[in-house]
Amino acid sequence: MKLALLEQQRGTLITASQQLLGAYLTQWLEEVHRPPVIKVSSHLKYRKLMNTYIIPALGRIPLQKLTPQHVQRFHNQKLEDGLHARTIISIHNVLHQALEDAVRWNLVARNVCDVVMPPKAEKYDITPLTLTQAQAFLASLQGHRLEALFLLAIITGMRKGELLGLRWSDIHFEQQYVRVRRTVSYIEGRGYIETEPKTAKGRWLISLPPFALDKLRQHRLQQVEQRSKVANNWEERDLVFCNQRGDYLDPRYLSRLFARLLKKADLPHIRFHDLRHSAATIMLSMGVHFKVIHEILGHSSSRITLDIYAHVLPAMHEEAMSGWKSVLGEAQ
């Protein structure tokens, strides 16, 4: 009684009905945590995680009776079932976010996910192209209709969706920069979706070297020729990289094309996203400062850049130490 009175005074006494966790999560996602509050792609991802994993396992438990042990056992079971640790972490994050709102709305007294330990994510082995491989890849692309796209991917590290969302109005030839404003993705059943760039940094500028701007000018001339061929069948979206009729370029097609082009150039298979890593590691090898690379890649903080590319540092340390030989070594 004393504890209940104390909770009542603090405003933390829970007296709501015993709503089931599954019902709460469904309501939370469909009525509160939905576009435009979050991206369509994120909404669909959350719904899939809930309906596939969380609700079947925990949905019948009353929201107020959910314990850390319930959630921990759930994580452990999914790990034993062979589910990837990254997927379990995503599940944990969604559930944590939903319960955080439940705490804020006084539906539960605490967020049980706060004391649950999700598994550690397996680190993905980054396999970027070396400078020599990047040169060989670009040499094999000469004359290809999307040569400019792959060139920008390698020198700027722009993500696939950011490249596919580029419009000619985003490229400033006189000032020699491109402005990243949006990203394009394809969602099954919904088609192509344009959203803000991935990071909280949002829209940012990337300076472009003259040779890249020249390649974009050539690309624009080729696009004008293609537009004249299809005439009234052209879909005008002002896209820099589009399909043969001016409409969105399918990101799935781009991934398949990239795999074929790598094979043709006799280079090892990597993901398209590894071109972003290629850009970063090549710039690091050229001595570009982490802060500058962080700005080019559009990371929300330079710490993220450092965490991702820390594996490159040992070689840079060796280069730095060997550099002292020419500066001071001869004088000793």
mmCIF file of C-alpha atoms in Angstrom:
data_model
loop_
_atom_site.group_PDB
_atom_site.id
_atom_site.type_symbol
_atom_site.label_atom_id
_atom_site.label_comp_id
_atom_site.label_asym_id
_atom_site.label_seq_id
_atom_site.Cartn_x
_atom_site.Cartn_y
_atom_site.Cartn_z
ATOM 1 C CA MET A 1 0.000 0.000 0.000
ATOM 2 C CA LYS A 2 2.835 2.377 0.906
ATOM 3 C CA LEU A 3 4.565 1.584 -2.400
ATOM 4 C CA ALA A 4 1.346 2.128 -4.370
ATOM 5 C CA LEU A 5 0.739 5.460 -2.612
ATOM 6 C CA LEU A 6 4.308 6.537 -3.364
ATOM 7 C CA GLU A 7 3.903 5.611 -7.052
ATOM 8 C CA GLN A 8 0.608 7.498 -7.105
ATOM 9 C CA GLN A 9 2.295 10.619 -5.728
ATOM 10 C CA ARG A 10 5.096 10.299 -8.315
ATOM 11 C CA GLY A 11 2.604 9.738 -11.110
ATOM 12 C CA THR A 12 4.022 6.283 -11.947
ATOM 13 C CA LEU A 13 1.181 4.122 -10.626
ATOM 14 C CA ILE A 14 -0.134 2.030 -13.521
ATOM 15 C CA THR A 15 -3.865 1.403 -13.406
ATOM 16 C CA ALA A 16 -4.612 0.775 -17.092
ATOM 17 C CA SER A 17 -6.304 -2.423 -18.258
ATOM 18 C CA GLN A 18 -4.188 -5.459 -19.109
ATOM 19 C CA GLN A 19 -3.643 -4.727 -22.800
ATOM 20 C CA LEU A 20 -1.777 -7.491 -24.610
ATOM 21 C CA LEU A 21 1.650 -6.647 -25.985
ATOM 22 C CA GLY A 22 0.641 -7.693 -29.510
ATOM 23 C CA ALA A 23 -2.364 -5.360 -29.525
ATOM 24 C CA TYR A 24 -0.271 -2.497 -28.175
ATOM 25 C CA LEU A 25 2.477 -2.979 -30.780
ATOM 26 C CA THR A 26 -0.039 -3.101 -33.641
ATOM 27 C CA GLN A 27 -1.722 0.084 -32.410
ATOM 28 C CA TRP A 28 1.622 1.800 -31.821
ATOM 29 C CA LEU A 29 2.854 1.037 -35.319
ATOM 30 C CA GLU A 30 -0.320 1.728 -37.293
ATOM 31 C CA GLU A 31 -1.596 4.767 -35.421
ATOM 32 C CA VAL A 32 1.498 6.475 -34.039
ATOM 33 C CA HIS A 33 4.761 5.267 -35.557
ATOM 34 C CA ARG A 34 3.874 5.582 -39.224
ATOM 35 C CA PRO A 35 4.689 7.861 -42.183
ATOM 36 C CA PRO A 36 5.322 10.745 -42.262
ATOM 37 C CA VAL A 37 6.685 10.341 -38.703
ATOM 38 C CA ILE A 38 9.101 7.718 -40.059
ATOM 39 C CA LYS A 39 10.071 6.658 -43.582
ATOM 40 C CA VAL A 40 7.815 4.245 -45.455
ATOM 41 C CA SER A 41 10.694 1.761 -45.722
ATOM 42 C CA SER A 42 11.268 1.912 -41.945
ATOM 43 C CA HIS A 43 7.553 1.457 -41.249
ATOM 44 C CA LEU A 44 7.415 -1.638 -43.441
ATOM 45 C CA LYS A 45 10.578 -3.021 -41.841
ATOM 46 C CA TYR A 46 9.146 -2.531 -38.326
ATOM 47 C CA ARG A 47 5.875 -4.188 -39.321
ATOM 48 C CA LYS A 48 7.706 -7.216 -40.740
ATOM 49 C CA LEU A 49 9.847 -7.609 -37.608
ATOM 50 C CA MET A 50 6.788 -7.383 -35.367
ATOM 51 C CA ASN A 51 4.531 -9.718 -37.339
ATOM 52 C CA THR A 52 7.243 -12.261 -38.093
ATOM 53 C CA TYR A 53 9.064 -12.430 -34.768
ATOM 54 C CA ILE A 54 7.838 -10.324 -31.833
ATOM 55 C CA ILE A 55 4.068 -10.794 -31.867
ATOM 56 C CA PRO A 56 4.073 -14.591 -32.492
ATOM 57 C CA ALA A 57 6.468 -15.107 -29.567
ATOM 58 C CA LEU A 58 5.478 -12.416 -27.061
ATOM 59 C CA GLY A 59 2.190 -10.969 -28.317
ATOM 60 C CA ARG A 60 -0.049 -12.893 -25.853
ATOM 61 C CA ILE A 61 1.762 -11.521 -22.811
ATOM 62 C CA PRO A 62 -0.016 -8.578 -21.120
ATOM 63 C CA LEU A 63 1.955 -5.388 -21.681
ATOM 64 C CA GLN A 64 2.317 -4.710 -17.940
ATOM 65 C CA LYS A 65 3.474 -8.265 -17.214
ATOM 66 C CA LEU A 66 6.270 -8.335 -19.766
ATOM 67 C CA THR A 67 9.545 -8.983 -17.930
ATOM 68 C CA PRO A 68 13.232 -8.726 -18.874
ATOM 69 C CA GLN A 69 13.364 -12.518 -18.641
ATOM 70 C CA HIS A 70 10.684 -12.818 -21.339
ATOM 71 C CA VAL A 71 12.673 -10.642 -23.722
ATOM 72 C CA GLN A 72 16.048 -12.191 -22.890
ATOM 73 C CA ARG A 73 14.732 -15.740 -23.420
ATOM 74 C CA PHE A 74 13.187 -14.582 -26.696
ATOM 75 C CA HIS A 75 16.544 -13.190 -27.910
ATOM 76 C CA ASN A 76 18.399 -16.318 -26.834
ATOM 77 C CA GLN A 77 15.905 -18.586 -28.567
ATOM 78 C CA LYS A 78 16.110 -16.672 -31.831
ATOM 79 C CA LEU A 79 19.894 -16.840 -31.681
ATOM 80 C CA GLU A 80 19.722 -20.615 -31.149
ATOM 81 C CA ASP A 81 17.294 -20.859 -34.086
ATOM 82 C CA GLY A 82 20.011 -19.388 -36.304
ATOM 83 C CA LEU A 83 18.626 -15.885 -36.726
ATOM 84 C CA HIS A 84 21.344 -13.352 -37.536
ATOM 85 C CA ALA A 85 22.494 -11.229 -34.609
ATOM 86 C CA ARG A 86 21.871 -8.043 -36.614
ATOM 87 C CA THR A 87 18.223 -9.054 -37.106
ATOM 88 C CA ILE A 88 17.838 -9.731 -33.376
ATOM 89 C CA ILE A 89 19.367 -6.317 -32.633
ATOM 90 C CA SER A 90 16.834 -4.727 -35.010
ATOM 91 C CA ILE A 91 14.025 -6.583 -33.235
ATOM 92 C CA HIS A 92 15.347 -5.410 -29.863
ATOM 93 C CA ASN A 93 15.540 -1.800 -31.041
ATOM 94 C CA VAL A 94 11.957 -1.803 -32.343
ATOM 95 C CA LEU A 95 10.618 -3.326 -29.128
ATOM 96 C CA HIS A 96 12.676 -0.904 -27.037
ATOM 97 C CA GLN A 97 11.310 2.070 -28.961
ATOM 98 C CA ALA A 98 7.725 0.870 -28.596
ATOM 99 C CA LEU A 99 8.118 0.288 -24.851
ATOM 100 C CA GLU A 100 9.787 3.675 -24.428
ATOM 101 C CA ASP A 101 6.568 5.270 -25.675
ATOM 102 C CA ALA A 102 4.566 3.005 -23.368
ATOM 103 C CA VAL A 103 6.575 4.371 -20.425
ATOM 104 C CA ARG A 104 6.075 7.928 -21.629
ATOM 105 C CA TRP A 105 2.315 7.357 -21.835
ATOM 106 C CA ASN A 106 2.228 5.782 -18.339
ATOM 107 C CA LEU A 107 1.118 2.394 -19.658
ATOM 108 C CA VAL A 108 4.055 0.663 -17.962
ATOM 109 C CA ALA A 109 6.376 1.761 -15.169
ATOM 110 C CA ARG A 110 9.655 0.884 -16.911
ATOM 111 C CA ASN A 111 11.155 -0.239 -20.185
ATOM 112 C CA VAL A 112 12.196 -3.849 -19.598
ATOM 113 C CA CYS A 113 14.479 -3.723 -22.666
ATOM 114 C CA ASP A 114 16.793 -1.384 -20.746
ATOM 115 C CA VAL A 115 18.196 -4.332 -18.792
ATOM 116 C CA VAL A 116 18.206 -6.889 -21.616
ATOM 117 C CA MET A 117 21.444 -7.639 -23.466
ATOM 118 C CA PRO A 118 20.957 -8.211 -27.208
ATOM 119 C CA PRO A 119 23.664 -10.219 -28.986
ATOM 120 C CA LYS A 120 26.679 -8.466 -30.434
ATOM 121 C CA ALA A 121 26.515 -7.823 -34.148
ATOM 122 C CA GLU A 122 28.836 -9.750 -36.391
ATOM 123 C CA LYS A 123 31.208 -7.396 -38.140
ATOM 124 C CA TYR A 124 30.857 -7.372 -41.895
ATOM 125 C CA ASP A 125 34.182 -7.749 -43.659
ATOM 126 C CA ILE A 126 34.625 -4.662 -45.795
ATOM 127 C CA THR A 127 36.088 -5.568 -49.190
ATOM 128 C CA PRO A 128 36.762 -2.309 -51.023
ATOM 129 C CA LEU A 129 38.481 -1.944 -54.353
ATOM 130 C CA THR A 130 42.094 -0.844 -54.249
ATOM 131 C CA LEU A 131 43.131 2.194 -56.242
ATOM 132 C CA THR A 132 44.573 -0.080 -58.947
ATOM 133 C CA GLN A 133 41.360 -2.134 -59.079
ATOM 134 C CA ALA A 134 39.230 1.019 -59.217
ATOM 135 C CA GLN A 135 41.297 2.300 -62.128
ATOM 136 C CA ALA A 136 40.935 -1.034 -63.939
ATOM 137 C CA PHE A 137 37.168 -1.076 -63.305
ATOM 138 C CA LEU A 138 36.664 2.438 -64.649
ATOM 139 C CA ALA A 139 38.874 1.704 -67.665
ATOM 140 C CA SER A 140 36.626 -1.254 -68.522
ATOM 141 C CA LEU A 141 33.560 1.031 -68.405
ATOM 142 C CA GLN A 142 34.617 3.535 -71.052
ATOM 143 C CA GLY A 143 31.655 4.280 -73.279
ATOM 144 C CA HIS A 144 29.154 2.492 -71.017
ATOM 145 C CA ARG A 145 25.881 4.350 -70.577
ATOM 146 C CA LEU A 146 26.274 4.395 -66.758
ATOM 147 C CA GLU A 147 30.007 5.095 -66.661
ATOM 148 C CA ALA A 148 29.379 8.443 -64.931
ATOM 149 C CA LEU A 149 27.310 6.761 -62.194
ATOM 150 C CA PHE A 150 30.079 4.338 -61.240
ATOM 151 C CA LEU A 151 32.669 7.118 -61.421
ATOM 152 C CA LEU A 152 30.663 9.232 -58.954
ATOM 153 C CA ALA A 153 30.162 6.196 -56.689
ATOM 154 C CA ILE A 154 33.925 5.644 -56.492
ATOM 155 C CA ILE A 155 35.083 9.241 -56.041
ATOM 156 C CA THR A 156 32.275 10.512 -53.781
ATOM 157 C CA GLY A 157 31.124 7.384 -51.898
ATOM 158 C CA MET A 158 27.475 8.249 -52.547
ATOM 159 C CA ARG A 159 25.031 5.479 -51.727
ATOM 160 C CA LYS A 160 23.089 3.703 -54.447
ATOM 161 C CA GLY A 161 19.795 5.395 -53.544
ATOM 162 C CA GLU A 162 21.449 8.829 -53.438
ATOM 163 C CA LEU A 163 22.870 8.349 -56.924
ATOM 164 C CA LEU A 164 19.506 7.188 -58.269
ATOM 165 C CA GLY A 165 17.812 10.212 -56.691
ATOM 166 C CA LEU A 166 20.170 12.761 -58.254
ATOM 167 C CA ARG A 167 18.586 15.383 -60.489
ATOM 168 C CA TRP A 168 20.353 17.663 -62.927
ATOM 169 C CA SER A 169 19.272 20.590 -60.768
ATOM 170 C CA ASP A 170 21.432 19.116 -57.986
ATOM 171 C CA ILE A 171 24.612 19.371 -60.064
ATOM 172 C CA HIS A 172 26.215 22.816 -60.186
ATOM 173 C CA PHE A 173 28.735 22.754 -62.998
ATOM 174 C CA GLU A 174 30.002 26.313 -62.517
ATOM 175 C CA GLN A 175 30.515 25.957 -58.755
ATOM 176 C CA GLN A 176 31.811 22.366 -59.249
ATOM 177 C CA TYR A 177 29.738 20.562 -56.664
ATOM 178 C CA VAL A 178 26.761 18.230 -56.294
ATOM 179 C CA ARG A 179 24.108 18.596 -53.603
ATOM 180 C CA VAL A 180 22.720 15.381 -52.119
ATOM 181 C CA ARG A 181 19.030 16.036 -51.490
ATOM 182 C CA ARG A 182 17.193 12.724 -51.613
ATOM 183 C CA THR A 183 17.436 8.956 -51.902
ATOM 184 C CA VAL A 184 15.351 6.611 -54.040
ATOM 185 C CA SER A 185 14.412 3.067 -53.065
ATOM 186 C CA TYR A 186 12.119 0.421 -54.490
ATOM 187 C CA ILE A 187 9.606 -1.146 -52.115
ATOM 188 C CA GLU A 188 7.682 -4.229 -53.172
ATOM 189 C CA GLY A 189 4.011 -3.390 -53.600
ATOM 190 C CA ARG A 190 4.618 0.365 -53.375
ATOM 191 C CA GLY A 191 7.037 1.075 -56.189
ATOM 192 C CA TYR A 192 9.686 3.784 -56.075
ATOM 193 C CA ILE A 193 9.864 5.960 -52.980
ATOM 194 C CA GLU A 194 11.813 9.213 -52.585
ATOM 195 C CA THR A 195 12.915 10.135 -49.072
ATOM 196 C CA GLU A 196 15.446 12.329 -47.298
ATOM 197 C CA PRO A 197 19.061 11.084 -47.235
ATOM 198 C CA LYS A 198 19.844 8.391 -44.667
ATOM 199 C CA THR A 199 21.782 10.361 -42.062
ATOM 200 C CA ALA A 200 20.571 13.083 -39.731
ATOM 201 C CA LYS A 201 23.088 15.347 -41.450
ATOM 202 C CA GLY A 202 20.564 15.404 -44.275
ATOM 203 C CA ARG A 203 21.435 17.348 -47.393
ATOM 204 C CA TRP A 204 25.067 18.125 -48.005
ATOM 205 C CA LEU A 205 27.467 19.321 -50.706
ATOM 206 C CA ILE A 206 30.237 17.317 -52.361
ATOM 207 C CA SER A 207 32.876 19.037 -54.455
ATOM 208 C CA LEU A 208 33.579 17.410 -57.813
ATOM 209 C CA PRO A 209 36.859 17.360 -59.753
ATOM 210 C CA PRO A 210 36.845 18.736 -63.332
ATOM 211 C CA PHE A 211 37.182 15.271 -64.931
ATOM 212 C CA ALA A 212 34.022 14.090 -63.140
ATOM 213 C CA LEU A 213 32.105 17.165 -64.315
ATOM 214 C CA ASP A 214 33.301 16.515 -67.878
ATOM 215 C CA LYS A 215 32.041 12.942 -67.637
ATOM 216 C CA LEU A 216 28.658 14.218 -66.419
ATOM 217 C CA ARG A 217 28.471 16.628 -69.366
ATOM 218 C CA GLN A 218 29.095 13.702 -71.735
ATOM 219 C CA HIS A 219 26.443 11.693 -69.911
ATOM 220 C CA ARG A 220 23.926 14.519 -70.318
ATOM 221 C CA LEU A 221 24.552 14.663 -74.072
ATOM 222 C CA GLN A 222 23.982 10.909 -74.322
ATOM 223 C CA GLN A 223 20.754 11.316 -72.340
ATOM 224 C CA VAL A 224 19.535 14.047 -74.697
ATOM 225 C CA GLU A 225 20.153 11.726 -77.664
ATOM 226 C CA GLN A 226 18.261 8.910 -75.960
ATOM 227 C CA ARG A 227 15.375 11.245 -75.154
ATOM 228 C CA SER A 228 15.065 12.248 -78.811
ATOM 229 C CA LYS A 229 14.896 8.565 -79.800
ATOM 230 C CA VAL A 230 11.914 7.721 -77.590
ATOM 231 C CA ALA A 231 10.231 11.144 -78.121
ATOM 232 C CA ASN A 232 6.826 11.248 -76.403
ATOM 233 C CA ASN A 233 7.539 8.069 -74.448
ATOM 234 C CA TRP A 234 10.107 9.909 -72.311
ATOM 235 C CA GLU A 235 9.169 10.296 -68.621
ATOM 236 C CA GLU A 236 10.556 13.684 -67.575
ATOM 237 C CA ARG A 237 11.861 13.526 -64.001
ATOM 238 C CA ASP A 238 15.107 15.476 -64.458
ATOM 239 C CA LEU A 239 16.980 12.400 -63.225
ATOM 240 C CA VAL A 240 20.713 12.223 -63.872
ATOM 241 C CA PHE A 241 20.700 8.420 -63.903
ATOM 242 C CA CYS A 242 17.503 6.954 -65.292
ATOM 243 C CA ASN A 243 16.307 4.073 -67.413
ATOM 244 C CA GLN A 244 16.029 4.255 -71.203
ATOM 245 C CA ARG A 245 12.756 6.176 -70.945
ATOM 246 C CA GLY A 246 13.699 8.732 -68.304
ATOM 247 C CA ASP A 247 12.021 6.972 -65.385
ATOM 248 C CA TYR A 248 13.624 5.676 -62.175
ATOM 249 C CA LEU A 249 16.474 3.211 -62.602
ATOM 250 C CA ASP A 250 15.721 -0.022 -60.731
ATOM 251 C CA PRO A 251 18.246 -0.414 -57.860
ATOM 252 C CA ARG A 252 17.981 -4.204 -58.176
ATOM 253 C CA TYR A 253 18.955 -3.994 -61.828
ATOM 254 C CA LEU A 254 21.888 -1.759 -60.896
ATOM 255 C CA SER A 255 23.172 -4.381 -58.431
ATOM 256 C CA ARG A 256 22.944 -7.124 -61.060
ATOM 257 C CA LEU A 257 24.643 -4.912 -63.636
ATOM 258 C CA PHE A 258 27.455 -4.096 -61.211
ATOM 259 C CA ALA A 259 28.094 -7.821 -60.617
ATOM 260 C CA ARG A 260 28.311 -8.438 -64.377
ATOM 261 C CA LEU A 261 30.651 -5.496 -64.924
ATOM 262 C CA LEU A 262 32.983 -6.667 -62.138
ATOM 263 C CA LYS A 263 33.135 -10.115 -63.709
ATOM 264 C CA LYS A 264 33.820 -8.624 -67.137
ATOM 265 C CA ALA A 265 36.681 -6.567 -65.648
ATOM 266 C CA ASP A 266 38.056 -9.746 -63.975
ATOM 267 C CA LEU A 267 37.640 -8.249 -60.502
ATOM 268 C CA PRO A 268 36.396 -9.971 -57.324
ATOM 269 C CA HIS A 269 32.687 -9.768 -56.538
ATOM 270 C CA ILE A 270 31.748 -7.060 -54.022
ATOM 271 C CA ARG A 271 28.502 -5.317 -53.074
ATOM 272 C CA PHE A 272 27.599 -2.015 -54.700
ATOM 273 C CA HIS A 273 27.818 -0.465 -51.217
ATOM 274 C CA ASP A 274 31.480 -1.491 -51.113
ATOM 275 C CA LEU A 275 32.151 1.244 -53.687
ATOM 276 C CA ARG A 276 31.396 3.637 -50.816
ATOM 277 C CA HIS A 277 34.034 1.882 -48.731
ATOM 278 C CA SER A 278 36.356 1.980 -51.723
ATOM 279 C CA ALA A 279 36.002 5.749 -51.911
ATOM 280 C CA ALA A 280 36.823 6.139 -48.212
ATOM 281 C CA THR A 281 39.820 3.807 -48.134
ATOM 282 C CA ILE A 282 41.297 5.238 -51.345
ATOM 283 C CA MET A 283 40.967 8.761 -49.969
ATOM 284 C CA LEU A 284 42.599 7.628 -46.734
ATOM 285 C CA SER A 285 45.493 6.113 -48.689
ATOM 286 C CA MET A 286 45.888 9.451 -50.465
ATOM 287 C CA GLY A 287 46.265 11.185 -47.116
ATOM 288 C CA VAL A 288 42.836 12.843 -46.988
ATOM 289 C CA HIS A 289 41.926 13.732 -43.393
ATOM 290 C CA PHE A 290 39.193 11.756 -41.594
ATOM 291 C CA LYS A 291 37.204 14.955 -41.016
ATOM 292 C CA VAL A 292 37.109 15.682 -44.746
ATOM 293 C CA ILE A 293 36.078 12.109 -45.574
ATOM 294 C CA HIS A 294 33.342 12.323 -42.941
ATOM 295 C CA GLU A 295 32.013 15.457 -44.669
ATOM 296 C CA ILE A 296 32.154 13.869 -48.141
ATOM 297 C CA LEU A 297 30.392 10.668 -47.055
ATOM 298 C CA GLY A 298 27.726 12.598 -45.149
ATOM 299 C CA HIS A 299 28.194 10.725 -41.874
ATOM 300 C CA SER A 300 26.443 12.328 -38.914
ATOM 301 C CA SER A 301 29.757 12.385 -37.009
ATOM 302 C CA SER A 302 33.438 11.817 -37.736
ATOM 303 C CA ARG A 303 33.378 9.134 -35.016
ATOM 304 C CA ILE A 304 31.270 6.924 -37.304
ATOM 305 C CA THR A 305 33.842 7.337 -40.074
ATOM 306 C CA LEU A 306 36.645 6.466 -37.670
ATOM 307 C CA ASP A 307 34.830 3.364 -36.350
ATOM 308 C CA ILE A 308 34.126 2.006 -39.833
ATOM 309 C CA TYR A 309 37.579 2.581 -41.275
ATOM 310 C CA ALA A 310 39.779 2.021 -38.236
ATOM 311 C CA HIS A 311 41.173 -1.103 -39.934
ATOM 312 C CA VAL A 312 42.966 1.151 -42.426
ATOM 313 C CA LEU A 313 44.884 3.001 -39.709
ATOM 314 C CA PRO A 314 47.713 0.486 -39.060
ATOM 315 C CA ALA A 315 49.013 0.835 -42.616
ATOM 316 C CA MET A 316 48.737 4.613 -42.310
ATOM 317 C CA HIS A 317 50.733 4.478 -39.071
ATOM 318 C CA GLU A 318 53.512 2.611 -40.857
ATOM 319 C CA GLU A 319 53.556 5.197 -43.629
ATOM 320 C CA ALA A 320 53.663 8.017 -41.067
ATOM 321 C CA MET A 321 56.570 6.441 -39.193
ATOM 322 C CA SER A 322 58.518 5.698 -42.376
ATOM 323 C CA GLY A 323 58.025 9.331 -43.341
ATOM 324 C CA TRP A 324 60.085 10.409 -40.354
ATOM 325 C CA LYS A 325 63.119 8.785 -41.951
ATOM 326 C CA SER A 326 63.301 11.422 -44.655
ATOM 327 C CA VAL A 327 62.557 14.239 -42.193
ATOM 328 C CA LEU A 328 64.732 13.394 -39.191
ATOM 329 C CA GLY A 329 66.325 10.002 -39.740
ATOM 330 C CA GLU A 330 69.303 11.270 -41.720
ATOM 331 C CA ALA A 331 70.155 13.813 -39.021
ATOM 332 C CA GLN A 332 70.498 11.151 -36.281
#
